[in-house]
Amino acid sequence: NFPFKFTISGNRVVIPCTVDVHHALSLDIPLEDLMERARVCRKEGVEFLIPSMAWIAFYALFKTYWEAGRQYGVGSHNYIDAIRAVEHLNNQEASTFIDLLEKYRICVGGHYLLRRCDGLGINLSSELKSACASWRLPPRYGMAADNNDIGDFAPRLFGFV
C-alpha cells in the first residue's frame, strides 16, 4: 500500500517522501522556542535546522508520555529515543531540558522517565537527579490534569511497574 515507488537515478536510490509540517508541537507548545535554539546544518548546499539535544529529549518524552498515557503498548520507540537523548545531554542542555519540562508542565512525565535511568545503566547529572526527586511528589493543590499527570507510562508501554 506504499504509494511511492523506489527508483534509481545514476548510482543513487531515490525515495520520494512526504513531509508533515506542523505549526506547533501541540496546542500548548509553539515552535518559536525550538527554532530559536536550533542549529544550522549544511549538506550538499541545503540548509537544515536541527533542534538542540534538549529539545529532542523533550519532544521524545512528550510524545512518549502523550501516547503511552492514552493507549496501551504505544510509544516504546519514543521512550527509547528519549532515554538516548537524555543520556547525551551536557550540563547546559540538561538545564534547558528541565526548564522545558517545567515550562510546559511535563514534569510528571520527566520524573517517570528519569527515575528509571539508573536501572538502565544511564548516569544522570546531579541537576537531572535533583529535578527528578523534586518532581516525585505532586503539587499539594490543583487538578492532576493541570499538571499533565496521567501517571506512570512504563506499565502501559511494557507491562511492568
mmCIF file of C-alpha atoms in Angstrom:
data_model
loop_
_atom_site.group_PDB
_atom_site.id
_atom_site.type_symbol
_atom_site.label_atom_id
_atom_site.label_comp_id
_atom_site.label_asym_id
_atom_site.label_seq_id
_atom_site.Cartn_x
_atom_site.Cartn_y
_atom_site.Cartn_z
ATOM 1 C CA ASN A 1 0.000 0.000 0.000
ATOM 2 C CA PHE A 2 3.042 2.296 -0.086
ATOM 3 C CA PRO A 3 2.072 4.984 -2.611
ATOM 4 C CA PHE A 4 5.609 5.773 -3.747
ATOM 5 C CA LYS A 5 7.976 3.734 -5.855
ATOM 6 C CA PHE A 6 11.690 3.469 -5.290
ATOM 7 C CA THR A 7 13.719 4.460 -8.343
ATOM 8 C CA ILE A 8 17.375 4.521 -9.204
ATOM 9 C CA SER A 9 18.931 7.702 -10.559
ATOM 10 C CA GLY A 10 22.546 7.183 -11.573
ATOM 11 C CA ASN A 11 24.065 5.307 -8.647
ATOM 12 C CA ARG A 12 21.603 6.693 -6.054
ATOM 13 C CA VAL A 13 18.364 5.254 -4.790
ATOM 14 C CA VAL A 14 15.663 7.920 -4.820
ATOM 15 C CA ILE A 15 12.905 7.549 -2.247
ATOM 16 C CA PRO A 16 10.139 10.139 -2.517
ATOM 17 C CA CYS A 17 8.650 11.109 0.829
ATOM 18 C CA THR A 18 6.006 13.333 2.274
ATOM 19 C CA VAL A 19 6.725 15.989 4.862
ATOM 20 C CA ASP A 20 4.267 16.583 7.658
ATOM 21 C CA VAL A 21 4.518 20.297 8.503
ATOM 22 C CA HIS A 22 3.226 21.485 11.866
ATOM 23 C CA HIS A 23 2.758 24.989 13.188
ATOM 24 C CA ALA A 24 3.367 23.722 16.741
ATOM 25 C CA LEU A 25 4.328 20.583 18.642
ATOM 26 C CA SER A 26 0.946 20.723 20.357
ATOM 27 C CA LEU A 27 -1.692 23.311 21.101
ATOM 28 C CA ASP A 28 0.363 24.346 24.140
ATOM 29 C CA ILE A 29 3.888 24.078 22.706
ATOM 30 C CA PRO A 30 4.707 26.523 19.897
ATOM 31 C CA LEU A 31 7.677 26.128 17.561
ATOM 32 C CA GLU A 32 9.319 29.527 18.117
ATOM 33 C CA ASP A 33 11.443 28.494 21.107
ATOM 34 C CA LEU A 34 12.530 25.290 19.373
ATOM 35 C CA MET A 35 13.503 27.202 16.226
ATOM 36 C CA GLU A 36 15.443 29.854 18.166
ATOM 37 C CA ARG A 37 17.600 27.161 19.774
ATOM 38 C CA ALA A 38 18.088 25.086 16.603
ATOM 39 C CA ARG A 39 21.457 24.922 14.880
ATOM 40 C CA VAL A 40 22.036 25.167 11.147
ATOM 41 C CA CYS A 41 23.454 22.146 9.355
ATOM 42 C CA ARG A 42 24.534 22.406 5.711
ATOM 43 C CA LYS A 43 24.673 19.345 3.487
ATOM 44 C CA GLU A 44 25.223 19.445 -0.273
ATOM 45 C CA GLY A 45 24.127 23.087 -0.471
ATOM 46 C CA VAL A 46 20.945 22.599 1.552
ATOM 47 C CA GLU A 47 20.444 24.123 4.998
ATOM 48 C CA PHE A 48 18.616 22.212 7.715
ATOM 49 C CA LEU A 49 17.656 23.412 11.168
ATOM 50 C CA ILE A 50 18.443 20.741 13.757
ATOM 51 C CA PRO A 51 16.814 21.066 17.190
ATOM 52 C CA SER A 52 19.033 21.183 20.248
ATOM 53 C CA MET A 53 19.523 17.916 22.126
ATOM 54 C CA ALA A 54 17.404 19.336 24.975
ATOM 55 C CA TRP A 55 14.505 19.847 22.576
ATOM 56 C CA ILE A 56 14.984 16.394 21.053
ATOM 57 C CA ALA A 57 14.859 14.828 24.534
ATOM 58 C CA PHE A 58 11.863 16.966 25.499
ATOM 59 C CA TYR A 59 9.916 16.117 22.360
ATOM 60 C CA ALA A 60 10.641 12.384 22.614
ATOM 61 C CA LEU A 61 9.497 12.415 26.246
ATOM 62 C CA PHE A 62 6.410 14.470 25.382
ATOM 63 C CA LYS A 63 5.444 12.040 22.597
ATOM 64 C CA THR A 64 6.066 9.029 24.857
ATOM 65 C CA TYR A 65 4.037 10.431 27.728
ATOM 66 C CA TRP A 66 1.223 11.624 25.492
ATOM 67 C CA GLU A 67 0.867 8.392 23.504
ATOM 68 C CA ALA A 68 1.623 5.833 26.227
ATOM 69 C CA GLY A 69 -0.588 7.633 28.710
ATOM 70 C CA ARG A 70 -3.586 7.164 26.480
ATOM 71 C CA GLN A 71 -3.098 3.820 24.758
ATOM 72 C CA TYR A 72 -1.522 0.555 25.873
ATOM 73 C CA GLY A 73 1.603 -0.640 24.077
ATOM 74 C CA VAL A 74 2.164 2.541 22.049
ATOM 75 C CA GLY A 75 5.262 4.752 22.158
ATOM 76 C CA SER A 76 8.101 2.445 23.171
ATOM 77 C CA HIS A 77 10.231 3.741 20.271
ATOM 78 C CA ASN A 78 9.763 7.287 21.589
ATOM 79 C CA TYR A 79 10.751 6.125 25.090
ATOM 80 C CA ILE A 80 13.979 4.680 23.728
ATOM 81 C CA ASP A 81 14.644 7.918 21.803
ATOM 82 C CA ALA A 82 14.011 9.972 24.955
ATOM 83 C CA ILE A 83 16.391 7.811 27.029
ATOM 84 C CA ARG A 84 19.102 8.057 24.369
ATOM 85 C CA ALA A 85 18.706 11.828 24.113
ATOM 86 C CA VAL A 86 18.774 12.328 27.903
ATOM 87 C CA GLU A 87 21.916 10.215 28.058
ATOM 88 C CA HIS A 88 23.704 12.691 25.760
ATOM 89 C CA LEU A 89 22.645 15.951 27.434
ATOM 90 C CA ASN A 90 25.530 18.126 28.565
ATOM 91 C CA ASN A 91 25.051 20.332 31.654
ATOM 92 C CA GLN A 92 23.632 23.285 29.722
ATOM 93 C CA GLU A 93 21.269 21.062 27.717
ATOM 94 C CA ALA A 94 20.164 19.266 30.894
ATOM 95 C CA SER A 95 19.274 22.626 32.405
ATOM 96 C CA THR A 96 17.327 23.581 29.262
ATOM 97 C CA PHE A 97 15.561 20.185 29.290
ATOM 98 C CA ILE A 98 14.471 20.781 32.893
ATOM 99 C CA ASP A 99 13.284 24.300 32.024
ATOM 100 C CA LEU A 100 11.236 22.930 29.106
ATOM 101 C CA LEU A 101 9.614 20.250 31.265
ATOM 102 C CA GLU A 102 8.684 22.870 33.859
ATOM 103 C CA LYS A 103 7.546 25.479 31.344
ATOM 104 C CA TYR A 104 5.226 23.072 29.521
ATOM 105 C CA ARG A 105 4.153 21.178 32.674
ATOM 106 C CA ILE A 106 5.570 17.766 31.718
ATOM 107 C CA CYS A 107 7.498 17.320 34.984
ATOM 108 C CA VAL A 108 5.496 14.251 35.984
ATOM 109 C CA GLY A 109 6.453 12.561 32.723
ATOM 110 C CA GLY A 110 10.026 13.702 33.307
ATOM 111 C CA HIS A 111 10.019 12.050 36.712
ATOM 112 C CA TYR A 112 8.740 8.758 35.299
ATOM 113 C CA LEU A 113 11.371 8.784 32.546
ATOM 114 C CA LEU A 114 14.356 9.869 34.633
ATOM 115 C CA ARG A 115 13.699 7.646 37.660
ATOM 116 C CA ARG A 116 14.371 4.538 35.560
ATOM 117 C CA CYS A 117 17.671 5.749 34.064
ATOM 118 C CA ASP A 118 19.845 4.313 36.858
ATOM 119 C CA GLY A 119 18.306 0.878 36.317
ATOM 120 C CA LEU A 120 19.131 1.181 32.622
ATOM 121 C CA GLY A 121 22.777 1.997 33.351
ATOM 122 C CA ILE A 122 22.445 5.676 32.454
ATOM 123 C CA ASN A 123 24.232 8.104 34.743
ATOM 124 C CA LEU A 124 22.280 11.318 35.151
ATOM 125 C CA SER A 125 23.834 14.631 36.079
ATOM 126 C CA SER A 126 23.240 15.817 39.634
ATOM 127 C CA GLU A 127 20.917 18.505 38.246
ATOM 128 C CA LEU A 128 18.729 15.914 36.488
ATOM 129 C CA LYS A 129 18.692 13.694 39.605
ATOM 130 C CA SER A 130 17.681 16.656 41.742
ATOM 131 C CA ALA A 131 14.914 17.672 39.327
ATOM 132 C CA CYS A 132 13.624 14.100 39.198
ATOM 133 C CA ALA A 133 13.496 13.946 43.000
ATOM 134 C CA SER A 134 11.684 17.294 43.219
ATOM 135 C CA TRP A 135 9.016 16.091 40.769
ATOM 136 C CA ARG A 136 8.393 12.873 42.723
ATOM 137 C CA LEU A 137 5.558 14.358 44.760
ATOM 138 C CA PRO A 138 2.661 16.155 43.079
ATOM 139 C CA PRO A 139 1.724 19.728 43.979
ATOM 140 C CA ARG A 140 -0.444 19.950 47.089
ATOM 141 C CA TYR A 141 -3.301 21.664 45.304
ATOM 142 C CA GLY A 142 -4.892 21.656 41.903
ATOM 143 C CA MET A 143 -6.027 19.024 39.486
ATOM 144 C CA ALA A 144 -3.842 16.261 38.074
ATOM 145 C CA ALA A 145 -4.823 17.371 34.574
ATOM 146 C CA ASP A 146 -3.450 20.862 35.302
ATOM 147 C CA ASN A 147 -0.026 19.247 35.691
ATOM 148 C CA ASN A 148 -0.416 16.806 32.802
ATOM 149 C CA ASP A 149 -0.303 13.997 35.362
ATOM 150 C CA ILE A 150 -1.558 10.878 33.614
ATOM 151 C CA GLY A 151 0.515 8.529 35.732
ATOM 152 C CA ASP A 152 3.443 6.258 35.055
ATOM 153 C CA PHE A 153 3.602 5.272 31.398
ATOM 154 C CA ALA A 154 6.022 2.317 31.701
ATOM 155 C CA PRO A 155 3.375 -0.245 32.696
ATOM 156 C CA ARG A 156 1.324 0.792 29.682
ATOM 157 C CA LEU A 157 4.361 0.514 27.425
ATOM 158 C CA PHE A 158 5.993 -2.620 28.732
ATOM 159 C CA GLY A 159 3.546 -4.280 31.129
ATOM 160 C CA PHE A 160 5.639 -3.789 34.293
ATOM 161 C CA VAL A 161 5.847 -1.251 37.107
#
